[in-house]
Every structure is written in structure tokens, then in C-alpha cells.
Amino acid sequence: MDYNNTKSKKDPSDNFKTKVGFNKFAFLSFDKEGYVMRLRKYETSIRRKIKQLREDKKLVSKEDTLKAMEKEIKQLKSRLLNNTDNAVLYYFIEHIDYNNKVDMDKVKKTQTSIANELCLDNAEVSRAFKKLKELNIINFTKSGHALEKVLVSPFIIWRGKAKDHYDLMRELKEEFADRPFEVKLRAA
């Protein structure tokens, strides 16, 4: 086999690396500081509180105290991510563009139209937007009812140049000053 002949042929994977390389990439972080692990820790702490409240309810006989405990359990359950929250998040991840901006030319501009596209209830989608923003997963700005800009947290997923991601993580933008799930739970 002639070494020079092998060298002169272009490998299709090399061509891909040249065109794409680290100029374009997307990743979902699964490490101990990534989305999946933070989600697990966040939801486990909520479930632990719910479990404790259920155990405490067995020891309480006052009706008003029981109602307050049920209300707190309901409030805590609402803090867990549900299917609607995930559907909205993945809708934006599907349309993510460089530097984690959602391509507003490819998505519906209102929460109602997003709800219709995903076959979800408008109120549930509205709650999902609010919850995802509170949990520092997405950030969005609106003009009236229309979405102007949507960003997905760079702590969860990134699409763009590796250097841009590195720079952004060092000097966090105000939209994502806190990492996902770094929120204090309100008492009921």
C-alpha cells in the first residue's frame, strides 16, 4: 500500500470535521453539575418534603392543620416538572439556534399558539413558561402577548462555538445569573 496515495484521498469524516468541528455543536450536560443531576436533586428534595408532610399528617388531628398540610403538599407537587413543562422545554430545544437563542422565525410567537401546536391546554403552557423561568431553565421577553426573545440556559444545553460557551460560563449574562434549579422553595 502506498502511503502517499492513502494520504491524498480525503476521508469524508475529515471533511465533516472541517466544516462542522467546534464551530457548531450542541450538547446536553449529564455531569454532576448538569441538568439531569440538578433536576434529580431538586425533585428529590421536594419529594422528601412531601413524604415528611404525609408522615406528619398521620399524627395531626386538627382539621385546619390537616388542610394547611394538604395545601402545602399540593403546592410542592406543583413545583415538580411535569409533561407539559418538558414539552415546552423540548419545543424550544428543538428550535435552538447559536448561542442558545431560540430561532423566533421557526417557533410560534405566542404561548397560545405554542399550546395549540403541542396540543396542550393554554393555562398549562402558561404555568410551564412561568415555572421554567423561575427554575432558571429558560428566559424570555414578551411584547404584549408575543414572544420577542427566548433563551435556553447555557448550563443545560449549548449550541455554538466552544469558546463562546466557555466565555459565557465565565461571565454569566444576567438572564442566567443562577444555575438551573437554584431556587428557594416557598412555603404554602
Backbone as JSON, one array per atom type, in Angstrom:
{
  "sequence": "MDYNNTKSKKDPSDNFKTKVGFNKFAFLSFDKEGYVMRLRKYETSIRRKIKQLREDKKLVSKEDTLKAMEKEIKQLKSRLLNNTDNAVLYYFIEHIDYNNKVDMDKVKKTQTSIANELCLDNAEVSRAFKKLKELNIINFTKSGHALEKVLVSPFIIWRGKAKDHYDLMRELKEEFADRPFEVKLRAA",
  "N": [[0.85, -1.17, 0.0], [0.57, 2.17, -0.84], [1.76, 4.88, 0.87], [1.54, 7.62, 0.23], [-0.63, 7.65, -1.59], [-2.73, 6.93, 0.09], [-2.75, 9.08, 1.82], [-3.46, 11.19, 0.15], [-6.11, 10.79, -0.53], [-9.25, 11.99, 0.48], [-10.77, 11.68, 3.56], [-14.16, 11.22, 4.25], [-15.12, 11.78, 6.82], [-13.22, 13.54, 7.8], [-13.74, 15.77, 6.24], [-16.25, 16.48, 7.22], [-15.54, 17.14, 9.84], [-13.99, 19.37, 9.36], [-15.81, 21.19, 8.25], [-17.78, 21.33, 10.22], [-16.76, 20.85, 12.89], [-15.8, 22.43, 15.91], [-17.18, 24.69, 15.53], [-19.89, 24.49, 15.27], [-21.95, 23.01, 17.49], [-23.91, 21.04, 19.71], [-24.83, 20.27, 23.0], [-26.02, 18.34, 25.74], [-25.86, 18.59, 29.09], [-24.81, 16.06, 31.2], [-23.34, 15.73, 33.45], [-22.27, 15.91, 36.96], [-22.95, 18.49, 37.65], [-24.77, 19.13, 35.83], [-27.87, 19.4, 33.94], [-29.55, 17.05, 34.26], [-28.68, 15.85, 36.66], [-29.01, 17.99, 38.45], [-31.76, 18.36, 38.24], [-32.65, 15.92, 39.31], [-31.73, 16.13, 42.0], [-33.13, 18.43, 42.83], [-35.87, 17.63, 42.5], [-35.92, 15.39, 44.15], [-35.51, 16.52, 46.69], [-37.92, 17.9, 46.96], [-39.79, 15.8, 46.88], [-39.0, 14.47, 49.17], [-39.78, 16.32, 51.14], [-42.55, 16.25, 50.74], [-43.1, 13.59, 51.41], [-42.39, 13.64, 54.13], [-44.3, 15.45, 55.09], [-46.64, 13.95, 54.66], [-46.22, 11.85, 56.43], [-46.23, 13.31, 58.82], [-48.86, 14.18, 58.81], [-50.3, 12.01, 59.71], [-50.09, 12.14, 62.39], [-51.51, 14.31, 63.19], [-54.51, 15.81, 64.32], [-56.16, 18.01, 64.13], [-58.43, 19.7, 62.07], [-58.01, 22.11, 60.57], [-55.24, 22.27, 60.54], [-54.62, 19.95, 59.12], [-55.71, 20.62, 56.63], [-54.05, 22.76, 55.95], [-51.65, 21.4, 55.7], [-52.25, 19.71, 53.54], [-52.59, 21.63, 51.58], [-49.98, 22.62, 51.41], [-48.67, 20.33, 50.49], [-49.86, 20.05, 47.98], [-48.95, 22.43, 46.79], [-46.19, 21.93, 46.76], [-46.11, 19.68, 45.06], [-46.8, 20.93, 42.69], [-44.45, 22.16, 42.02], [-42.81, 20.27, 40.94], [-41.4, 19.1, 37.87], [-43.48, 18.57, 35.1], [-45.15, 16.74, 32.42], [-46.03, 18.71, 30.61], [-44.33, 20.86, 31.15], [-41.89, 19.74, 30.32], [-42.5, 19.29, 27.62], [-42.74, 21.9, 26.62], [-40.14, 22.88, 27.15], [-38.6, 21.1, 25.53], [-39.64, 21.76, 23.07], [-38.53, 24.29, 22.66], [-35.8, 23.62, 22.76], [-35.64, 22.08, 20.49], [-35.75, 24.05, 18.55], [-33.51, 25.57, 18.9], [-30.96, 27.96, 18.34], [-27.78, 29.38, 17.43], [-25.71, 30.27, 20.2], [-27.64, 29.74, 22.06], [-30.03, 31.04, 21.56], [-33.41, 30.96, 20.77], [-34.66, 30.28, 17.61], [-36.68, 32.56, 16.46], [-38.05, 32.75, 14.12], [-38.82, 30.24, 13.52], [-40.49, 29.28, 15.47], [-43.68, 29.35, 17.12], [-45.22, 32.45, 17.97], [-46.69, 33.13, 20.24], [-47.8, 32.09, 23.51], [-50.25, 30.81, 23.42], [-50.44, 29.94, 20.74], [-48.29, 28.18, 20.73], [-49.22, 26.34, 22.6], [-51.41, 25.35, 21.13], [-50.05, 24.18, 18.94], [-48.65, 22.15, 20.24], [-50.72, 20.7, 21.22], [-51.74, 21.21, 23.81], [-53.12, 22.45, 26.91], [-53.88, 25.91, 27.25], [-53.58, 27.26, 29.75], [-51.94, 25.46, 31.15], [-49.6, 25.59, 29.62], [-48.91, 28.24, 30.0], [-48.36, 28.18, 32.76], [-46.18, 26.45, 32.62], [-44.27, 28.01, 31.24], [-43.85, 30.01, 33.17], [-42.89, 28.46, 35.34], [-40.55, 27.26, 34.23], [-39.04, 29.53, 33.79], [-38.75, 30.54, 36.42], [-37.22, 28.49, 37.48], [-34.82, 28.88, 36.26], [-34.33, 27.78, 33.75], [-35.23, 28.51, 31.23], [-35.31, 31.72, 29.62], [-37.23, 34.51, 28.8], [-38.55, 37.2, 26.85], [-41.31, 39.36, 26.37], [-43.53, 41.08, 24.18], [-46.32, 42.55, 24.67], [-48.55, 40.03, 24.03], [-46.93, 38.54, 22.46], [-44.0, 36.61, 22.0], [-40.75, 37.86, 22.17], [-38.05, 37.22, 22.48], [-36.37, 34.24, 23.26], [-34.38, 32.36, 25.39], [-32.39, 29.53, 26.12], [-31.06, 28.04, 29.01], [-27.54, 28.14, 29.28], [-26.36, 26.32, 30.92], [-27.65, 23.98, 30.63], [-27.91, 23.14, 27.94], [-26.05, 23.69, 24.95], [-25.5, 25.47, 22.01], [-23.33, 26.39, 19.63], [-20.19, 28.09, 19.3], [-17.44, 26.57, 20.96], [-15.67, 28.21, 22.37], [-17.22, 30.51, 22.76], [-19.12, 29.48, 24.51], [-17.52, 28.81, 26.69], [-16.57, 31.37, 27.4], [-19.0, 32.62, 28.05], [-19.85, 31.09, 30.24], [-17.99, 31.84, 32.08], [-18.48, 34.55, 32.5], [-21.27, 35.05, 33.32], [-24.32, 35.93, 31.78], [-26.86, 38.27, 32.66], [-29.35, 37.13, 32.32], [-29.15, 34.47, 33.06], [-28.04, 34.32, 35.68], [-28.22, 32.67, 37.84], [-27.87, 29.15, 38.34], [-29.68, 26.38, 36.83], [-32.43, 25.24, 38.75], [-31.61, 26.39, 41.13], [-33.22, 27.58, 43.32], [-35.2, 28.89, 45.95], [-37.58, 27.15, 47.76], [-40.89, 28.15, 48.17], [-42.87, 28.45, 51.08], [-46.12, 27.16, 51.7]],
  "CA": [[0.0, 0.0, 0.0], [1.36, 3.39, -0.99], [1.43, 5.86, 1.9], [1.14, 8.87, -0.4], [-1.98, 7.51, -2.13], [-3.66, 6.94, 1.22], [-2.76, 10.43, 2.36], [-4.09, 12.14, -0.76], [-7.56, 10.62, -0.54], [-9.89, 12.66, 1.61], [-11.71, 10.91, 4.35], [-15.39, 12.01, 4.41], [-15.27, 12.26, 8.2], [-12.36, 14.72, 7.94], [-14.46, 16.87, 5.62], [-17.28, 16.86, 8.18], [-14.89, 17.81, 10.96], [-13.54, 20.69, 8.91], [-16.97, 22.06, 8.07], [-18.57, 21.47, 11.43], [-15.83, 21.0, 14.01], [-16.37, 23.03, 17.1], [-17.92, 25.9, 15.2], [-21.3, 24.2, 15.5], [-22.21, 21.8, 18.23], [-24.9, 21.16, 20.77], [-24.69, 19.19, 23.96], [-26.87, 18.36, 26.92], [-24.93, 18.24, 30.14], [-25.22, 14.98, 32.1], [-22.38, 15.59, 34.55], [-22.85, 16.14, 38.29], [-23.45, 19.86, 37.73], [-25.61, 19.33, 34.66], [-29.33, 19.46, 34.04], [-30.16, 15.82, 34.75], [-28.36, 15.68, 38.08], [-29.65, 19.08, 39.2], [-33.18, 18.04, 38.26], [-32.85, 14.83, 40.27], [-31.56, 16.66, 43.36], [-34.24, 19.35, 43.08], [-37.12, 16.91, 42.68], [-35.8, 14.52, 45.32], [-35.74, 17.33, 47.9], [-39.36, 18.18, 47.04], [-40.46, 14.55, 47.24], [-38.67, 14.21, 50.57], [-40.66, 17.19, 51.94], [-43.91, 15.72, 50.61], [-43.15, 12.36, 52.2], [-42.38, 14.02, 55.54], [-45.61, 16.02, 55.41], [-47.61, 12.86, 54.72], [-45.99, 11.16, 57.71], [-46.67, 14.22, 59.9], [-50.33, 14.26, 58.78], [-50.84, 10.88, 60.47], [-50.02, 12.48, 63.81], [-52.29, 15.52, 63.43], [-55.95, 15.57, 64.34], [-56.88, 19.26, 63.87], [-58.88, 19.81, 60.68], [-57.37, 23.24, 59.88], [-53.83, 21.91, 60.34], [-54.61, 18.97, 58.04], [-55.96, 21.36, 55.39], [-52.83, 23.52, 55.65], [-50.65, 20.44, 55.23], [-52.66, 19.3, 52.19], [-52.31, 22.76, 50.7], [-48.54, 22.66, 51.2], [-48.33, 19.19, 49.64], [-50.3, 20.4, 46.62], [-48.03, 23.45, 46.29], [-44.92, 21.27, 46.49], [-46.29, 18.87, 43.85], [-46.83, 21.82, 41.52], [-43.08, 22.57, 41.74], [-42.16, 19.2, 40.19], [-41.58, 19.24, 36.43], [-44.44, 17.62, 34.57], [-45.04, 16.52, 30.98], [-46.2, 19.98, 29.9], [-43.07, 21.61, 31.31], [-40.9, 19.11, 29.45], [-42.89, 19.5, 26.22], [-42.38, 23.29, 26.28], [-38.68, 22.95, 27.11], [-38.08, 20.41, 24.35], [-40.05, 22.55, 21.9], [-37.51, 25.33, 22.46], [-34.52, 22.97, 22.45], [-35.74, 21.66, 19.09], [-35.59, 25.22, 17.7], [-32.41, 26.37, 19.42], [-30.01, 28.45, 17.36], [-26.48, 29.65, 18.03], [-25.64, 30.96, 21.49], [-28.84, 29.37, 22.82], [-31.22, 31.82, 21.23], [-34.38, 30.2, 20.02], [-34.92, 30.91, 16.32], [-38.06, 33.04, 16.54], [-38.7, 32.57, 12.81], [-39.26, 28.85, 13.4], [-41.41, 28.93, 16.55], [-44.89, 30.16, 17.25], [-44.86, 33.67, 18.69], [-47.45, 33.32, 21.48], [-47.98, 30.88, 24.31], [-51.46, 30.16, 22.93], [-50.14, 29.2, 19.5], [-47.42, 27.05, 21.11], [-50.12, 25.36, 23.2], [-52.17, 24.71, 20.04], [-49.14, 23.32, 18.17], [-48.29, 20.98, 21.06], [-51.98, 20.11, 21.68], [-51.77, 21.34, 25.26], [-54.0, 23.47, 27.45], [-53.23, 27.22, 27.34], [-53.2, 27.56, 31.14], [-50.8, 24.61, 31.49], [-48.42, 26.13, 28.93], [-48.56, 29.48, 30.71], [-47.7, 27.77, 34.01], [-44.88, 25.88, 32.26], [-43.37, 29.14, 30.97], [-43.52, 30.64, 34.45], [-42.07, 27.54, 36.13], [-39.24, 27.12, 33.6], [-38.29, 30.77, 34.02], [-38.4, 30.57, 37.85], [-36.19, 27.48, 37.73], [-33.64, 29.3, 35.51], [-34.13, 26.87, 32.63], [-35.37, 29.37, 30.06], [-35.58, 33.12, 29.88], [-37.93, 35.04, 27.65], [-39.12, 38.54, 26.92], [-42.54, 39.45, 25.59], [-44.09, 42.37, 23.8], [-47.74, 42.21, 24.7], [-48.68, 38.58, 24.14], [-45.97, 37.9, 21.56], [-42.63, 36.38, 22.48], [-39.72, 38.56, 21.4], [-36.77, 36.52, 22.58], [-36.34, 33.1, 24.18], [-33.06, 31.77, 25.57], [-32.32, 28.33, 26.95], [-29.9, 28.16, 29.88], [-26.3, 27.51, 28.8], [-25.99, 25.27, 31.86], [-28.36, 22.77, 30.25], [-27.58, 22.78, 26.57], [-25.34, 24.78, 24.27], [-25.26, 25.36, 20.58], [-22.48, 27.49, 19.2], [-18.75, 27.84, 19.4], [-17.0, 26.16, 22.29], [-15.06, 29.37, 23.02], [-18.32, 31.36, 23.22], [-19.71, 28.85, 25.7], [-16.55, 28.96, 27.78], [-16.6, 32.77, 27.82], [-20.29, 32.89, 28.67], [-19.91, 30.44, 31.54], [-17.14, 32.6, 32.99], [-19.08, 35.86, 32.79], [-22.68, 34.79, 33.09], [-25.21, 37.02, 31.45], [-27.85, 38.47, 33.72], [-30.51, 36.25, 32.11], [-28.93, 33.21, 33.74], [-27.08, 34.53, 36.76], [-28.31, 31.48, 38.68], [-27.93, 27.89, 37.62], [-30.99, 25.75, 36.92], [-32.92, 24.65, 40.0], [-31.11, 27.09, 42.31], [-34.32, 28.42, 43.79], [-35.7, 28.56, 47.29], [-38.99, 26.78, 47.7], [-41.78, 28.95, 49.02], [-43.8, 27.7, 51.92], [-47.52, 27.42, 51.29]],
  "C": [[0.89, 1.24, 0.0], [0.87, 4.44, 0.01], [0.92, 7.16, 1.3], [-0.27, 8.79, -0.98], [-3.03, 7.54, -1.02], [-3.82, 8.35, 1.75], [-3.53, 11.4, 1.47], [-5.61, 11.98, -0.82], [-8.15, 11.29, 0.7], [-10.88, 11.72, 2.28], [-12.97, 11.75, 4.54], [-15.57, 12.52, 5.83], [-14.38, 13.47, 8.46], [-13.06, 15.95, 7.37], [-15.55, 17.39, 6.58], [-16.67, 17.64, 9.34], [-14.44, 19.21, 10.58], [-14.71, 21.65, 8.82], [-17.68, 22.34, 9.39], [-17.69, 21.73, 12.64], [-16.49, 21.51, 15.26], [-17.02, 24.38, 16.8], [-19.4, 25.71, 15.45], [-21.38, 22.93, 16.33], [-23.28, 22.08, 19.27], [-24.67, 20.0, 21.73], [-25.64, 19.42, 25.12], [-26.0, 17.82, 28.05], [-25.51, 17.18, 31.08], [-24.27, 14.82, 33.28], [-23.04, 15.97, 35.87], [-23.36, 17.56, 38.48], [-24.41, 20.16, 36.58], [-27.1, 19.25, 34.98], [-29.93, 18.23, 34.71], [-29.9, 15.64, 36.24], [-28.99, 16.77, 38.94], [-31.15, 18.84, 39.32], [-33.46, 16.96, 39.29], [-32.75, 15.34, 41.71], [-32.73, 17.56, 43.75], [-35.53, 18.59, 43.37], [-37.07, 15.96, 43.87], [-36.03, 15.31, 46.61], [-37.22, 17.66, 48.07], [-40.11, 16.92, 47.48], [-40.21, 14.18, 48.7], [-39.57, 15.05, 51.49], [-42.1, 16.69, 51.9], [-44.07, 14.47, 51.48], [-43.21, 12.67, 53.69], [-43.73, 14.61, 55.96], [-46.68, 14.94, 55.52], [-47.47, 12.07, 56.01], [-46.5, 12.01, 58.88], [-48.2, 14.3, 59.97], [-50.96, 13.15, 59.62], [-50.91, 11.19, 61.96], [-50.89, 13.67, 64.18], [-53.77, 15.19, 63.39], [-56.76, 16.84, 64.04], [-57.19, 19.38, 62.38], [-58.17, 20.94, 59.93], [-55.89, 22.98, 59.64], [-53.7, 20.91, 59.19], [-54.81, 19.66, 56.68], [-54.72, 22.15, 54.97], [-51.74, 22.59, 55.12], [-50.98, 19.96, 53.82], [-52.36, 20.4, 51.17], [-50.81, 22.84, 50.39], [-48.08, 21.5, 50.31], [-48.7, 19.49, 48.19], [-49.36, 21.43, 46.0], [-46.68, 22.84, 45.94], [-45.0, 20.4, 45.23], [-46.27, 19.72, 42.6], [-45.42, 22.29, 41.13], [-42.3, 21.5, 40.96], [-42.38, 19.45, 38.69], [-42.54, 18.16, 35.94], [-44.28, 17.5, 33.05], [-45.17, 17.8, 30.18], [-44.93, 20.81, 29.97], [-42.0, 21.05, 30.36], [-41.23, 19.33, 27.98], [-42.51, 20.91, 25.77], [-40.87, 23.43, 26.18], [-38.14, 22.3, 25.85], [-38.5, 21.08, 23.05], [-38.99, 23.62, 21.61], [-36.15, 24.73, 22.12], [-34.51, 22.54, 20.98], [-35.46, 22.83, 18.13], [-34.44, 26.13, 18.15], [-31.45, 26.74, 18.29], [-28.71, 28.76, 18.09], [-26.59, 30.54, 19.26], [-26.95, 30.86, 22.27], [-30.04, 30.27, 22.62], [-32.14, 30.92, 20.43], [-34.68, 30.97, 18.74], [-36.4, 31.29, 16.26], [-38.77, 32.98, 15.2], [-39.27, 31.16, 12.67], [-40.26, 28.44, 14.48], [-42.64, 29.82, 16.49], [-44.58, 31.32, 18.19], [-45.62, 33.88, 20.01], [-47.56, 31.99, 22.22], [-49.2, 30.1, 23.84], [-51.18, 29.36, 21.67], [-49.2, 28.03, 19.75], [-48.27, 25.94, 21.73], [-50.92, 24.62, 22.13], [-51.28, 23.77, 19.24], [-48.81, 22.04, 18.92], [-49.51, 20.23, 21.58], [-52.05, 20.07, 23.2], [-52.73, 22.45, 25.66], [-53.24, 24.79, 27.61], [-52.74, 27.53, 28.75], [-51.99, 26.73, 31.57], [-49.52, 25.13, 30.86], [-47.97, 27.42, 29.61], [-47.84, 29.17, 32.02], [-46.31, 27.2, 33.73], [-43.87, 26.98, 31.98], [-42.91, 29.76, 32.28], [-42.58, 29.75, 35.27], [-40.66, 27.41, 35.55], [-38.39, 28.37, 33.79], [-37.85, 30.87, 35.49], [-37.27, 29.62, 38.18], [-34.9, 27.75, 36.95], [-33.3, 28.35, 34.37], [-34.25, 27.62, 31.31], [-35.51, 30.8, 30.54], [-36.25, 33.65, 28.62], [-38.38, 36.46, 27.91], [-40.31, 38.56, 25.99], [-42.82, 40.9, 25.25], [-45.58, 42.15, 23.67], [-47.87, 40.72, 24.95], [-47.63, 37.84, 23.33], [-44.6, 37.75, 22.22], [-41.67, 37.12, 21.57], [-38.43, 37.75, 21.32], [-36.9, 35.4, 23.6], [-34.92, 32.57, 24.19], [-33.18, 30.53, 26.45], [-31.02, 28.43, 27.74], [-28.67, 27.45, 29.3], [-25.78, 26.43, 29.75], [-26.61, 23.93, 31.46], [-27.89, 22.26, 28.9], [-26.86, 23.96, 25.95], [-25.25, 24.47, 22.8], [-24.5, 26.6, 20.16], [-21.03, 27.1, 19.33], [-18.39, 27.49, 20.84], [-16.41, 27.34, 23.04], [-16.14, 30.32, 23.54], [-18.97, 30.8, 24.48], [-18.8, 29.03, 26.9], [-16.57, 30.4, 28.31], [-17.89, 33.11, 28.56], [-20.36, 32.29, 30.07], [-19.04, 31.17, 32.56], [-17.78, 33.92, 33.4], [-20.58, 35.82, 32.52], [-23.47, 36.05, 32.77], [-26.26, 37.12, 32.54], [-29.07, 37.58, 33.55], [-30.37, 34.95, 32.89], [-27.85, 33.37, 34.8], [-27.08, 33.33, 37.71], [-28.38, 30.24, 37.81], [-29.34, 27.3, 37.73], [-31.23, 25.1, 38.27], [-32.31, 25.27, 41.25], [-32.15, 28.11, 42.74], [-34.7, 27.96, 45.18], [-37.18, 28.24, 47.15], [-39.79, 27.62, 48.68], [-42.62, 28.02, 49.88], [-45.22, 28.07, 51.52], [-48.16, 28.45, 52.18]]
}
